[in-house]
XYZ file of N, CA and C in Angstrom:
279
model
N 0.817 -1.209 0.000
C 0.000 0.000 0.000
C 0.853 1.262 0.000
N 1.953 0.905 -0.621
C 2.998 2.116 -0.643
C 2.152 3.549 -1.535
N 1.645 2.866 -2.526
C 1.305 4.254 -3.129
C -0.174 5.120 -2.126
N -0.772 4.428 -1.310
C -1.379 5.233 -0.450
C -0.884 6.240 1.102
N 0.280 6.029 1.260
C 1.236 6.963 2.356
C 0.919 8.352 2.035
N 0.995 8.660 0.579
C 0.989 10.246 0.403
C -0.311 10.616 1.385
N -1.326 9.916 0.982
C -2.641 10.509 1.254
C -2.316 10.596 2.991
N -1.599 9.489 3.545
C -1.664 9.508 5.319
C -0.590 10.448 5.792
N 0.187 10.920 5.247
C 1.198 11.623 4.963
C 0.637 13.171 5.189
N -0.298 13.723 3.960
C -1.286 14.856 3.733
C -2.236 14.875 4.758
N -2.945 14.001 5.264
C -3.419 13.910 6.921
C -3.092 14.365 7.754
N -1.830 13.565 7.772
C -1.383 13.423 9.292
C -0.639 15.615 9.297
N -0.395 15.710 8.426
C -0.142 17.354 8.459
C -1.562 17.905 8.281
N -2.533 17.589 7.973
C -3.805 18.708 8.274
C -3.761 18.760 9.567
N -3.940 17.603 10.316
C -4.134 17.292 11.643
C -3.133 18.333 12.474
N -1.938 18.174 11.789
C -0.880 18.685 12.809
C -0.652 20.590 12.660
N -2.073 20.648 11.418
C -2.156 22.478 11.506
C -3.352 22.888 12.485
N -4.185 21.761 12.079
C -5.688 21.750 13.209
C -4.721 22.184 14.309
N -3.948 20.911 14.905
C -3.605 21.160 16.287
C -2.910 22.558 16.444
N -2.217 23.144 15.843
C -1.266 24.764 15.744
C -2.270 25.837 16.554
N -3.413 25.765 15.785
C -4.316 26.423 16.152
C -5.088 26.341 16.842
N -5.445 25.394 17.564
C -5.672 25.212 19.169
C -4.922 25.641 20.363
N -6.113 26.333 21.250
C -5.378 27.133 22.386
C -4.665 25.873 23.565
N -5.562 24.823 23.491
C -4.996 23.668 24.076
C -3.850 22.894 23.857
N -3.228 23.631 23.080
C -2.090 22.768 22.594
C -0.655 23.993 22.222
N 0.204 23.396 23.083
C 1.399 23.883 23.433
C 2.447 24.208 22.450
N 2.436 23.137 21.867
C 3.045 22.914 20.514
C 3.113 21.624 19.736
N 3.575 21.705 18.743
C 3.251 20.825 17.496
C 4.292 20.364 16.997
N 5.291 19.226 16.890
C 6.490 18.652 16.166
C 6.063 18.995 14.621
N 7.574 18.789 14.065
C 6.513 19.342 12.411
C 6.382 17.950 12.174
N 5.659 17.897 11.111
C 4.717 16.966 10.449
C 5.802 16.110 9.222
N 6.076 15.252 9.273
C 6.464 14.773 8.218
C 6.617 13.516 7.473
N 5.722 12.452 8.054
C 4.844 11.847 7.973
C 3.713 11.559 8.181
N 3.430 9.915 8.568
C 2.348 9.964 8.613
C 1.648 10.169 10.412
N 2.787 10.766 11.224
C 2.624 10.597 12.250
C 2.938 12.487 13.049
N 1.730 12.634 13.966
C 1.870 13.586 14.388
C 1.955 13.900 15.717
N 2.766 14.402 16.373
C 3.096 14.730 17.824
C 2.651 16.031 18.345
N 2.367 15.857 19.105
C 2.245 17.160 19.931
C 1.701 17.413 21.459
N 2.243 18.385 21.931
C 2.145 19.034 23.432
C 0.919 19.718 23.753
N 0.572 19.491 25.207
C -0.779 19.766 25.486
C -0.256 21.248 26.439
N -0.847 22.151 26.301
C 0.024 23.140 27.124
C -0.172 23.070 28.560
N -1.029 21.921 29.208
C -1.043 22.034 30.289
C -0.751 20.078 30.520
N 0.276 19.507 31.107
C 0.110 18.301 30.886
C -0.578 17.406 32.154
N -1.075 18.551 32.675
C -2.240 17.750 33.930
C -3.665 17.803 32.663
N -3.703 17.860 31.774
C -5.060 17.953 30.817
C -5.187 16.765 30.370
N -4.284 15.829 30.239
C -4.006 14.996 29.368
C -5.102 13.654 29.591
N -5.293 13.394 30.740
C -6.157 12.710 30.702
C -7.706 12.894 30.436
N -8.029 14.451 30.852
C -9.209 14.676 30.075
C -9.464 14.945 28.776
N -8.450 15.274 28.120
C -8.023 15.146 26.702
C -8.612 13.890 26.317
N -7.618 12.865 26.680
C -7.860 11.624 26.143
C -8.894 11.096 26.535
N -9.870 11.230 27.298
C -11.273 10.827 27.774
C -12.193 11.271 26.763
N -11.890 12.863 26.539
C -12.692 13.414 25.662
C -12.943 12.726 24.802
N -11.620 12.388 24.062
C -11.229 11.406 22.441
C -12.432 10.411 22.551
N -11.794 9.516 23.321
C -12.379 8.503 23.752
C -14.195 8.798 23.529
N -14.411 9.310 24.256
C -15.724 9.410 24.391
C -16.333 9.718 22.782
N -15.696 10.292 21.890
C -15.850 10.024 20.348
C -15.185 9.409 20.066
N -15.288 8.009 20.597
C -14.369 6.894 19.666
C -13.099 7.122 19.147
N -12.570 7.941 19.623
C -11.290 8.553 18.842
C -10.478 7.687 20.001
N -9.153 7.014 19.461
C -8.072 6.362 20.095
C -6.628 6.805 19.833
N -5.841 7.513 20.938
C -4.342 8.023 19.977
C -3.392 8.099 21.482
N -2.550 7.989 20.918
C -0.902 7.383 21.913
C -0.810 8.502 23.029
N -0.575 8.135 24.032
C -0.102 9.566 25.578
C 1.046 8.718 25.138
N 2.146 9.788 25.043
C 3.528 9.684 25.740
C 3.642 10.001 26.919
N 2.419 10.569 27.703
C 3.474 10.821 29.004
C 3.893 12.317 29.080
N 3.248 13.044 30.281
C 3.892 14.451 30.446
C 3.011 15.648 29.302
N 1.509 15.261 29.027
C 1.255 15.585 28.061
C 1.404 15.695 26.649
N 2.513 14.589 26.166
C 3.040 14.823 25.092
C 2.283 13.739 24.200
N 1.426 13.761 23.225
C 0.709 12.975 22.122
C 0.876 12.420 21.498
N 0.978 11.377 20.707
C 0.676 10.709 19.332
C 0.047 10.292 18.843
N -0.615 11.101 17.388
C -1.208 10.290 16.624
C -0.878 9.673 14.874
N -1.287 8.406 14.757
C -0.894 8.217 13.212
C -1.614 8.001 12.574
N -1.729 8.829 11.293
C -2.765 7.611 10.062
C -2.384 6.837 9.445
N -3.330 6.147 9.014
C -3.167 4.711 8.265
C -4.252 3.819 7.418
N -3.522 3.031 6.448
C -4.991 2.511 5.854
C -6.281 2.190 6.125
N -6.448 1.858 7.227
C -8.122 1.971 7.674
C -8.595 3.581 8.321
N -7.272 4.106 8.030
C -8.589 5.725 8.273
C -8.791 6.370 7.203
N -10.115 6.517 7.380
C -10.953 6.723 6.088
C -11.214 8.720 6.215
N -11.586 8.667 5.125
C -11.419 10.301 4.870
C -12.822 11.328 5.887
N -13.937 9.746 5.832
C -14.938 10.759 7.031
C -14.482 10.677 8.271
N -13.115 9.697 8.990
C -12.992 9.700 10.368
C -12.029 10.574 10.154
N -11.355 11.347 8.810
C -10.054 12.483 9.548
C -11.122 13.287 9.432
N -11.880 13.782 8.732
C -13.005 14.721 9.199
C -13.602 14.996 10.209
N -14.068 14.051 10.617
C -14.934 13.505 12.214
C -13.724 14.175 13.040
N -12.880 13.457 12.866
C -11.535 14.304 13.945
C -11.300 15.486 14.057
N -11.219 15.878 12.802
C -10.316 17.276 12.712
C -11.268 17.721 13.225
N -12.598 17.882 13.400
C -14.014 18.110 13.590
C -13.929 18.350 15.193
N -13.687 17.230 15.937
C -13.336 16.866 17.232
C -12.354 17.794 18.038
N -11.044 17.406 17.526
C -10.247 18.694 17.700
C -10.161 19.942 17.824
N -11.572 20.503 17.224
C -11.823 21.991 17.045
C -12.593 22.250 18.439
N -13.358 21.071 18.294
C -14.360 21.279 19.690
C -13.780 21.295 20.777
N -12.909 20.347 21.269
C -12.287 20.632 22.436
C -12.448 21.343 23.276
N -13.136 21.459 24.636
C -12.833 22.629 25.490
C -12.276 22.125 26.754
N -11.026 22.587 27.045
C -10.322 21.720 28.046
C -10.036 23.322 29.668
């Protein structure tokens, strides 16, 4: 599925501009795959963060100390980065 990376690739950086622009979020590793990192500016949030997710079915990596990961990949489909990016906006932490 090599020739589908671009598309998780182009994701995983929408995602990681969504996050830029959130007040909840500290900062953003740059983007350069298909995988995106980033800091919660408060890292006592982190678990209501990830509850939040959760609670829309959304599932993505704690490093620990507030620090995030998420990746795309062939089973994410173009209405769940929507649904997300969607999610992300809402946030109120």
């Amino acid at each position: 599925h090599v020739e589908r990376l671009a598309k998780d690739h182009q994701r995983a950086a929408e995602i990681g501009k969504i996050l830029e622009e959130q007040d909840y979020v500290g900062s953003v590793e740059p983007v350069e795959t298909n995988i995106a990192i980033f800091y919660l500016k408060k890292a006592s949030m982190e678990e209501d963060f990830i509850k939040h997710l959760a609670e829309n079915d959304i599932r993505i990596s704690n490093m620990g100390q507030g620090k995030l990961r998420i990746v795309t990949h062939l089973d994410y489909s173009q209405e769940m980065h929507e649904m997300f990016l969607e999610t992300l906006q809402k946030v109120r932490l």
